[in-house]
Amino acid sequence: MKRPTIADIARRAGVSKGAVSYALNGQPGVSEATRQRIVAIAQEIGFNPNSAARALSGASARAVGLTLCRPARILGIEPWFMGLISGFEAELSARSYALTLQVVATPELEVEVYRRWWGERRIDGVIVTDLRENDIRIPVLQQLQLPAVVIGGPGETGDIAQIWSDDAGAITEAVRYLVALGHRRIARVSGLPGLLHTQTRTRAFNDICDSLGLEAVTIPSDYTGEEGSRATRRLLIDTARPTAIIYDNDVMAVAGLAVAQEMGLAVPGDLSIVAWDDSPLCSLVHPPLTALTRDIAEYGAHAARELLASIDGKQVTNVEAGTAHLTPRGSTAPPR
Amino acid sequence: MKRPTIADIARRAGVSKGAVSYALNGQPGVSEATRQRIVAIAQEIGFNPNSAARALSGASARAVGLTLCRPARILGIEPWFMGLISGFEAELSARSYALTLQVVATPELEVEVYRRWWGERRIDGVIVTDLRENDIRIPVLQQLQLPAVVIGGPGETGDIAQIWSDDAGAITEAVRYLVALGHRRIARVSGLPGLLHTQTRTRAFNDICDSLGLEAVTIPSDYTGEEGSRATRRLLIDTARPTAIIYDNDVMAVAGLAVAQEMGLAVPGDLSIVAWDDSPLCSLVHPPLTALTRDIAEYGAHAARELLASIDGKQVTNVEAGTAHLTPRGSTAPPR
DNA sequence: AGAATTTACTGAACCGGGTAAGTTGTGGTG
DNA sequence: CACCACAACTTACCCGGTTCAGTAAATTCT
């Protein structure tokens, strides 16, 4: 089936292509009567402007890109990413921007994808997640002058805007809460050590523990359930085992809960558990997990809004998008 | 920064635009020496063909579309979709096709998005999930002659290929297994009743129960943890409460497990639980859940392959992509 | 009434690739 | 040597919108 073009509309309306273009885009240059006639014809024959032709004439691609550089199997279980994506979608679809997604294996490939997408004019901007120390993507984005927003930070991103939340404040709150309950041996199972926000959290965790005179034990992990289980086992077989563990994501926290129960420890009696980033998963398990809650979808929506503003040429500055707050549930209690 | 075009390459190589186009696309019409010179220049200045211009000249958009018509909050926790998406990506990125994603609220909007994407020549084909009875998307796809592959079925899709797995066989296996363990009162918490595969499963569940002389109780739900909990509670307060429950997804199964434990029932002693679609979630909880396992990512990859074949103009037929098989874990045992 | 301005258009160039058709230059053949 | 075949290009137009310069008619101003 041949897809109709503005030339078809022009022929049927007895006007020129240019007039049709003006009419359909709400530009001045056509009378109201003609505009309505043209719009009616467009409706009738089911016209949709060819985005390729439009993009070719200098207009935008009306799409933003997102690359994810994590093993696919993590994506399947990490509520974080789908939460973010939902948030992006909410904002993007409202302005009929599409989200173009690509899972890649390494940061180098990520850079490749950025270059290609931008060169091909497939996207108008990108959302960058999982900021690393000396992230190789930042200089490339600056060189390409590709509109971008970084989720996470604060870090070195030059003039690229960042959306971040106060991770240091959140973890401090969690530690204070556990200490108030009477815990003295608090451990932490962290996410990928290469990521900047992991480092921020680790630093803040060390700081608060130091200032309270506690020993700060952090076992680095990778957000997977398997690694979360392993780290938990390592912590719990220790003679001086912790009475509370803070996990950097919900998946590891749930895995840790299972390990504790397997080993015959009562949660929260023998071990308290705090998960970073709340998700339905945390309230589904038994006991439900105390978590550091933030509105991930809103976080994503915020990032999308900033990116769209940046694409529109507005100057965008770093924004803090709400601190995570503690949601106490059944997995935390004073130690026995 | 100005992005380079073939005209820039042509100027630097001292040839015409046409020659550059032939050279870069491996077409005959240029000498090997010239071709290499042109390719070298393209490399050097970081040339990427503008996808819009390419698409305008009749080439493909090198992108496929996926719309998801489910509440955003479900996407966040359903491992199924991210598993599928990982599978798509694996196949698509290998052929440098992009995946364009849009979350929509209703099937009507979904149809709108198909029309728009296809009209705008933004995509070359779509992957359709969550097939319904008399699905309104099917006639539209046929009318538009938009290449498509349906995940799920078998159902009425005319000449649009389907990728499906033998749900009836899988649920029969699960029921047989539970009966072999000694269960006589087996209930089921299903997914959205409007979806075709829910109906297939319900029919098969009724059939096998009938043939074994068991009463078939199915409570319809919507894949969310909340509804899963509610359905489980309804089943467990019954005087003739079931000794085993089969859930249509992992999220509801985990929620059900939590409800049982809350009510003081031992799993698997007082209640056995089977989840449909395995995921790391199932092995994370305690006890780990017996599940109907299938390789979701491979399922998605399969669908992507078929769609790409269909875009290439090949005739694609319905394919069965492996039956789910039972993975017994700690949540099933003979009833006490 | 005549000049100046505004309105409502038309026509053509343009975006950046793809490609059919035409133009060279070279070598081989009868 | 004339003729042909073929490689190696160039030229020119296409795709489907956007946009700018131009133009004729209608309206406003003086």
GROMACS .gro file of N, CA and C in nm, chain A residues 48-162:
model
  345
   48ASN      N    1   0.059   1.056   0.747
   48ASN     CA    2   0.158   1.073   0.854
   48ASN      C    3   0.284   1.127   0.791
   49PRO      N    4   0.337   1.235   0.843
   49PRO     CA    5   0.459   1.288   0.782
   49PRO      C    6   0.574   1.189   0.797
   50ASN      N    7   0.652   1.175   0.695
   50ASN     CA    8   0.767   1.088   0.694
   50ASN      C    9   0.877   1.151   0.780
   51SER      N   10   0.907   1.083   0.889
   51SER     CA   11   1.002   1.143   0.984
   51SER      C   12   1.140   1.156   0.922
   52ALA      N   13   1.171   1.068   0.828
   52ALA     CA   14   1.303   1.074   0.763
   52ALA      C   15   1.316   1.204   0.684
   53ALA      N   16   1.214   1.232   0.606
   53ALA     CA   17   1.218   1.353   0.524
   53ALA      C   18   1.225   1.477   0.612
   54ARG      N   19   1.149   1.470   0.721
   54ARG     CA   20   1.144   1.581   0.812
   54ARG      C   21   1.282   1.603   0.876
   55ALA      N   22   1.340   1.491   0.921
   55ALA     CA   23   1.471   1.499   0.986
   55ALA      C   24   1.575   1.550   0.886
   56LEU      N   25   1.557   1.511   0.761
   56LEU     CA   26   1.652   1.551   0.658
   56LEU      C   27   1.653   1.702   0.640
   57SER      N   28   1.538   1.763   0.655
   57SER     CA   29   1.529   1.908   0.640
   57SER      C   30   1.568   1.980   0.768
   58GLY      N   31   1.654   1.920   0.843
   58GLY     CA   32   1.708   1.989   0.958
   58GLY      C   33   1.629   1.976   1.085
   59ALA      N   34   1.508   1.919   1.076
   59ALA     CA   35   1.429   1.904   1.196
   59ALA      C   36   1.491   1.796   1.284
   60SER      N   37   1.436   1.777   1.402
   60SER     CA   38   1.493   1.680   1.495
   60SER      C   39   1.445   1.539   1.462
   61ALA      N   40   1.512   1.442   1.519
   61ALA     CA   41   1.474   1.303   1.495
   61ALA      C   42   1.360   1.260   1.587
   62ARG      N   43   1.328   1.345   1.683
   62ARG     CA   44   1.224   1.315   1.782
   62ARG      C   45   1.246   1.179   1.846
   63ALA      N   46   1.368   1.157   1.888
   63ALA     CA   47   1.400   1.035   1.961
   63ALA      C   48   1.521   1.062   2.049
   64VAL      N   49   1.524   0.997   2.163
   64VAL     CA   50   1.644   1.005   2.247
   64VAL      C   51   1.696   0.864   2.268
   65GLY      N   52   1.824   0.856   2.293
   65GLY     CA   53   1.889   0.725   2.304
   65GLY      C   54   1.925   0.689   2.446
   66LEU      N   55   1.927   0.562   2.472
   66LEU     CA   56   1.974   0.512   2.602
   66LEU      C   57   2.052   0.384   2.578
   67THR      N   58   2.176   0.384   2.622
   67THR     CA   59   2.253   0.260   2.614
   67THR      C   60   2.270   0.206   2.755
   68LEU      N   61   2.265   0.076   2.767
   68LEU     CA   62   2.279   0.013   2.897
   68LEU      C   63   2.398  -0.080   2.892
   69CYS      N   64   2.493  -0.054   2.977
   69CYS     CA   65   2.614  -0.133   2.975
   69CYS      C   66   2.619  -0.220   3.100
   70ARG      N   67   2.533  -0.316   3.101
   70ARG     CA   68   2.533  -0.413   3.211
   70ARG      C   69   2.497  -0.546   3.149
   71PRO      N   70   2.538  -0.655   3.211
   71PRO     CA   71   2.499  -0.785   3.157
   71PRO      C   72   2.347  -0.794   3.148
   72ALA      N   73   2.300  -0.852   3.039
   72ALA     CA   74   2.156  -0.859   3.014
   72ALA      C   75   2.081  -0.923   3.131
   73ARG      N   76   2.140  -1.022   3.193
   73ARG     CA   77   2.066  -1.095   3.297
   73ARG      C   78   2.036  -1.006   3.416
   74ILE      N   79   2.118  -0.901   3.439
   74ILE     CA   80   2.088  -0.811   3.550
   74ILE      C   81   1.965  -0.726   3.517
   75LEU      N   82   1.961  -0.680   3.393
   75LEU     CA   83   1.849  -0.596   3.352
   75LEU      C   84   1.718  -0.665   3.381
   76GLY      N   85   1.718  -0.797   3.358
   76GLY     CA   86   1.594  -0.872   3.376
   76GLY      C   87   1.540  -0.865   3.516
   77ILE      N   88   1.627  -0.845   3.616
   77ILE     CA   89   1.576  -0.849   3.752
   77ILE      C   90   1.587  -0.717   3.825
   78GLU      N   91   1.665  -0.625   3.773
   78GLU     CA   92   1.682  -0.497   3.841
   78GLU      C   93   1.561  -0.409   3.817
   79PRO      N   94   1.478  -0.390   3.916
   79PRO     CA   95   1.362  -0.303   3.895
   79PRO      C   96   1.405  -0.160   3.862
   80TRP      N   97   1.523  -0.123   3.904
   80TRP     CA   98   1.574   0.011   3.883
   80TRP      C   99   1.562   0.056   3.738
   81PHE      N  100   1.611  -0.024   3.647
   81PHE     CA  101   1.614   0.019   3.508
   81PHE      C  102   1.475   0.031   3.449
   82MET      N  103   1.391  -0.067   3.476
   82MET     CA  104   1.258  -0.056   3.419
   82MET      C  105   1.185   0.061   3.481
   83GLY      N  106   1.212   0.087   3.608
   83GLY     CA  107   1.153   0.204   3.672
   83GLY      C  108   1.195   0.331   3.601
   84LEU      N  109   1.324   0.342   3.577
   84LEU     CA  110   1.376   0.458   3.506
   84LEU      C  111   1.311   0.470   3.369
   85ILE      N  112   1.309   0.359   3.298
   85ILE     CA  113   1.257   0.361   3.161
   85ILE      C  114   1.110   0.403   3.161
   86SER      N  115   1.033   0.352   3.257
   86SER     CA  116   0.893   0.396   3.267
   86SER      C  117   0.887   0.547   3.282
   87GLY      N  118   0.974   0.600   3.366
   87GLY     CA  119   0.976   0.744   3.389
   87GLY      C  120   1.011   0.820   3.263
   88PHE      N  121   1.112   0.773   3.192
   88PHE     CA  122   1.148   0.837   3.064
   88PHE      C  123   1.027   0.841   2.973
   89GLU      N  124   0.967   0.724   2.958
   89GLU     CA  125   0.855   0.708   2.865
   89GLU      C  126   0.743   0.805   2.897
   90ALA      N  127   0.714   0.818   3.026
   90ALA     CA  128   0.604   0.905   3.066
   90ALA      C  129   0.625   1.044   3.009
   91GLU      N  130   0.749   1.094   3.022
   91GLU     CA  131   0.778   1.229   2.978
   91GLU      C  132   0.791   1.236   2.825
   92LEU      N  133   0.859   1.136   2.769
   92LEU     CA  134   0.888   1.139   2.626
   92LEU      C  135   0.762   1.120   2.543
   93SER      N  136   0.679   1.024   2.582
   93SER     CA  137   0.562   0.996   2.499
   93SER      C  138   0.467   1.115   2.499
   94ALA      N  139   0.468   1.190   2.609
   94ALA     CA  140   0.382   1.308   2.616
   94ALA      C  141   0.422   1.409   2.508
   95ARG      N  142   0.550   1.411   2.474
   95ARG     CA  143   0.593   1.503   2.368
   95ARG      C  144   0.624   1.426   2.240
   96SER      N  145   0.568   1.306   2.232
   96SER     CA  146   0.590   1.209   2.123
   96SER      C  147   0.735   1.201   2.077
   97TYR      N  148   0.819   1.187   2.175
   97TYR     CA  149   0.956   1.147   2.149
   97TYR      C  150   0.963   0.996   2.172
   98ALA      N  151   1.040   0.926   2.090
   98ALA     CA  152   1.058   0.783   2.112
   98ALA      C  153   1.186   0.761   2.190
   99LEU      N  154   1.194   0.646   2.252
   99LEU     CA  155   1.315   0.608   2.325
   99LEU      C  156   1.382   0.496   2.248
  100THR      N  157   1.507   0.515   2.212
  100THR     CA  158   1.578   0.410   2.140
  100THR      C  159   1.680   0.350   2.234
  101LEU      N  160   1.673   0.219   2.241
  101LEU     CA  161   1.743   0.147   2.347
  101LEU      C  162   1.847   0.055   2.286
  102GLN      N  163   1.961   0.046   2.351
  102GLN     CA  164   2.056  -0.054   2.305
  102GLN      C  165   2.137  -0.106   2.423
  103VAL      N  166   2.143  -0.237   2.434
  103VAL     CA  167   2.224  -0.299   2.538
  103VAL      C  168   2.362  -0.326   2.479
  104VAL      N  169   2.466  -0.282   2.547
  104VAL     CA  170   2.602  -0.301   2.496
  104VAL      C  171   2.687  -0.371   2.601
  105ALA      N  172   2.801  -0.421   2.557
  105ALA     CA  173   2.883  -0.502   2.647
  105ALA      C  174   2.987  -0.420   2.723
  106THR      N  175   3.040  -0.316   2.660
  106THR     CA  176   3.149  -0.241   2.722
  106THR      C  177   3.128  -0.091   2.703
  107PRO      N  178   3.191  -0.009   2.787
  107PRO     CA  179   3.183   0.136   2.770
  107PRO      C  180   3.237   0.179   2.633
  108GLU      N  181   3.335   0.108   2.581
  108GLU     CA  182   3.389   0.143   2.450
  108GLU      C  183   3.281   0.129   2.342
  109LEU      N  184   3.204   0.021   2.351
  109LEU     CA  185   3.096   0.001   2.255
  109LEU      C  186   2.990   0.107   2.273
  110GLU      N  187   2.970   0.146   2.396
  110GLU     CA  188   2.871   0.250   2.426
  110GLU      C  189   2.908   0.377   2.350
  111VAL      N  190   3.033   0.413   2.355
  111VAL     CA  191   3.081   0.531   2.284
  111VAL      C  192   3.059   0.516   2.134
  112GLU      N  193   3.087   0.396   2.084
  112GLU     CA  194   3.064   0.368   1.943
  112GLU      C  195   2.919   0.396   1.904
  113VAL      N  196   2.828   0.346   1.987
  113VAL     CA  197   2.686   0.361   1.959
  113VAL      C  198   2.648   0.509   1.959
  114TYR      N  199   2.702   0.583   2.056
  114TYR     CA  200   2.674   0.727   2.058
  114TYR      C  201   2.718   0.789   1.926
  115ARG      N  202   2.837   0.764   1.885
  115ARG     CA  203   2.889   0.822   1.760
  115ARG      C  204   2.800   0.788   1.642
  116ARG      N  205   2.762   0.662   1.635
  116ARG     CA  206   2.683   0.619   1.521
  116ARG      C  207   2.546   0.686   1.523
  117TRP      N  208   2.478   0.678   1.635
  117TRP     CA  209   2.344   0.737   1.645
  117TRP      C  210   2.345   0.885   1.609
  118TRP      N  211   2.443   0.954   1.660
  118TRP     CA  212   2.448   1.099   1.638
  118TRP      C  213   2.484   1.126   1.493
  119GLY      N  214   2.580   1.051   1.441
  119GLY     CA  215   2.619   1.068   1.301
  119GLY      C  216   2.503   1.039   1.208
  120GLU      N  217   2.427   0.939   1.243
  120GLU     CA  218   2.313   0.900   1.158
  120GLU      C  219   2.192   0.989   1.182
  121ARG      N  220   2.203   1.081   1.274
  121ARG     CA  221   2.093   1.170   1.311
  121ARG      C  222   1.969   1.091   1.352
  122ARG      N  223   1.994   0.984   1.424
  122ARG     CA  224   1.888   0.896   1.466
  122ARG      C  225   1.826   0.945   1.596
  123ILE      N  226   1.903   1.022   1.671
  123ILE     CA  227   1.859   1.069   1.802
  123ILE      C  228   1.895   1.216   1.818
  124ASP      N  229   1.828   1.281   1.913
  124ASP     CA  230   1.858   1.421   1.941
  124ASP      C  231   1.940   1.438   2.069
  125GLY      N  232   1.946   1.332   2.147
  125GLY     CA  233   2.019   1.341   2.273
  125GLY      C  234   2.025   1.205   2.339
  126VAL      N  235   2.107   1.195   2.442
  126VAL     CA  236   2.117   1.067   2.512
  126VAL      C  237   2.108   1.086   2.663
  127ILE      N  238   2.063   0.981   2.727
  127ILE     CA  239   2.063   0.975   2.873
  127ILE      C  240   2.175   0.881   2.913
  128VAL      N  241   2.260   0.928   2.999
  128VAL     CA  242   2.377   0.850   3.039
  128VAL      C  243   2.358   0.799   3.181
  129THR      N  244   2.371   0.670   3.200
  129THR     CA  245   2.359   0.616   3.335
  129THR      C  246   2.492   0.552   3.375
  130ASP      N  247   2.499   0.513   3.501
  130ASP     CA  248   2.616   0.441   3.551
  130ASP      C  249   2.746   0.516   3.526
  131LEU      N  250   2.748   0.639   3.574
  131LEU     CA  251   2.869   0.720   3.559
  131LEU      C  252   2.986   0.656   3.632
  132ARG      N  253   3.101   0.653   3.566
  132ARG     CA  254   3.222   0.598   3.628
  132ARG      C  255   3.320   0.709   3.657
  133GLU      N  256   3.425   0.671   3.726
  133GLU     CA  257   3.532   0.766   3.751
  133GLU      C  258   3.607   0.785   3.620
  134ASN      N  259   3.639   0.908   3.584
  134ASN     CA  260   3.705   0.936   3.456
  134ASN      C  261   3.632   0.868   3.341
  135ASP      N  262   3.504   0.887   3.338
  135ASP     CA  263   3.421   0.817   3.241
  135ASP      C  264   3.461   0.854   3.098
  136ILE      N  265   3.490   0.753   3.017
  136ILE     CA  266   3.536   0.782   2.880
  136ILE      C  267   3.426   0.839   2.793
  137ARG      N  268   3.303   0.828   2.838
  137ARG     CA  269   3.194   0.877   2.753
  137ARG      C  270   3.184   1.029   2.755
  138ILE      N  271   3.222   1.089   2.868
  138ILE     CA  272   3.204   1.233   2.882
  138ILE      C  273   3.280   1.313   2.775
  139PRO      N  274   3.412   1.291   2.759
  139PRO     CA  275   3.481   1.370   2.656
  139PRO      C  276   3.423   1.348   2.516
  140VAL      N  277   3.378   1.227   2.488
  140VAL     CA  278   3.321   1.200   2.356
  140VAL      C  279   3.193   1.281   2.337
  141LEU      N  280   3.109   1.282   2.438
  141LEU     CA  281   2.984   1.356   2.429
  141LEU      C  282   3.012   1.505   2.408
  142GLN      N  283   3.114   1.555   2.478
  142GLN     CA  284   3.148   1.696   2.464
  142GLN      C  285   3.200   1.724   2.325
  143GLN      N  286   3.285   1.634   2.277
  143GLN     CA  287   3.343   1.654   2.144
  143GLN      C  288   3.234   1.652   2.037
  144LEU      N  289   3.140   1.561   2.051
  144LEU     CA  290   3.033   1.550   1.953
  144LEU      C  291   2.930   1.661   1.969
  145GLN      N  292   2.932   1.728   2.083
  145GLN     CA  293   2.830   1.828   2.116
  145GLN      C  294   2.691   1.767   2.113
  146LEU      N  295   2.687   1.646   2.161
  146LEU     CA  296   2.562   1.571   2.165
  146LEU      C  297   2.489   1.604   2.295
  147PRO      N  298   2.365   1.658   2.287
  147PRO     CA  299   2.292   1.688   2.410
  147PRO      C  300   2.280   1.564   2.498
  148ALA      N  301   2.305   1.580   2.625
  148ALA     CA  302   2.305   1.465   2.714
  148ALA      C  303   2.269   1.507   2.855
  149VAL      N  304   2.218   1.410   2.929
  149VAL     CA  305   2.196   1.429   3.071
  149VAL      C  306   2.251   1.306   3.141
  150VAL      N  307   2.324   1.330   3.246
  150VAL     CA  308   2.384   1.220   3.321
  150VAL      C  309   2.299   1.191   3.443
  151ILE      N  310   2.267   1.064   3.461
  151ILE     CA  311   2.197   1.025   3.582
  151ILE      C  312   2.299   0.972   3.680
  152GLY      N  313   2.305   1.032   3.795
  152GLY     CA  314   2.405   0.992   3.894
  152GLY      C  315   2.510   1.099   3.904
  153GLY      N  316   2.585   1.093   4.004
  153GLY     CA  317   2.685   1.193   4.028
  153GLY      C  318   2.677   1.233   4.173
  154PRO      N  319   2.725   1.347   4.214
  154PRO     CA  320   2.794   1.443   4.129
  154PRO      C  321   2.933   1.395   4.092
  155GLY      N  322   2.972   1.430   3.969
  155GLY     CA  323   3.105   1.391   3.922
  155GLY      C  324   3.153   1.489   3.819
  156GLU      N  325   3.261   1.455   3.753
  156GLU     CA  326   3.321   1.545   3.656
  156GLU      C  327   3.252   1.528   3.521
  157THR      N  328   3.162   1.617   3.486
  157THR     CA  329   3.096   1.602   3.357
  157THR      C  330   3.100   1.732   3.277
  158GLY      N  331   3.186   1.824   3.319
  158GLY     CA  332   3.198   1.949   3.244
  158GLY      C  333   3.065   2.020   3.235
  159ASP      N  334   3.022   2.052   3.113
  159ASP     CA  335   2.898   2.128   3.100
  159ASP      C  336   2.776   2.038   3.075
  160ILE      N  337   2.793   1.908   3.095
  160ILE     CA  338   2.679   1.819   3.079
  160ILE      C  339   2.603   1.811   3.212
  161ALA      N  340   2.472   1.833   3.204
  161ALA     CA  341   2.394   1.838   3.326
  161ALA      C  342   2.384   1.702   3.393
  162GLN      N  343   2.374   1.705   3.523
  162GLN     CA  344   2.360   1.583   3.601
  162GLN      C  345   2.231   1.588   3.681
   0.00000   0.00000   0.00000
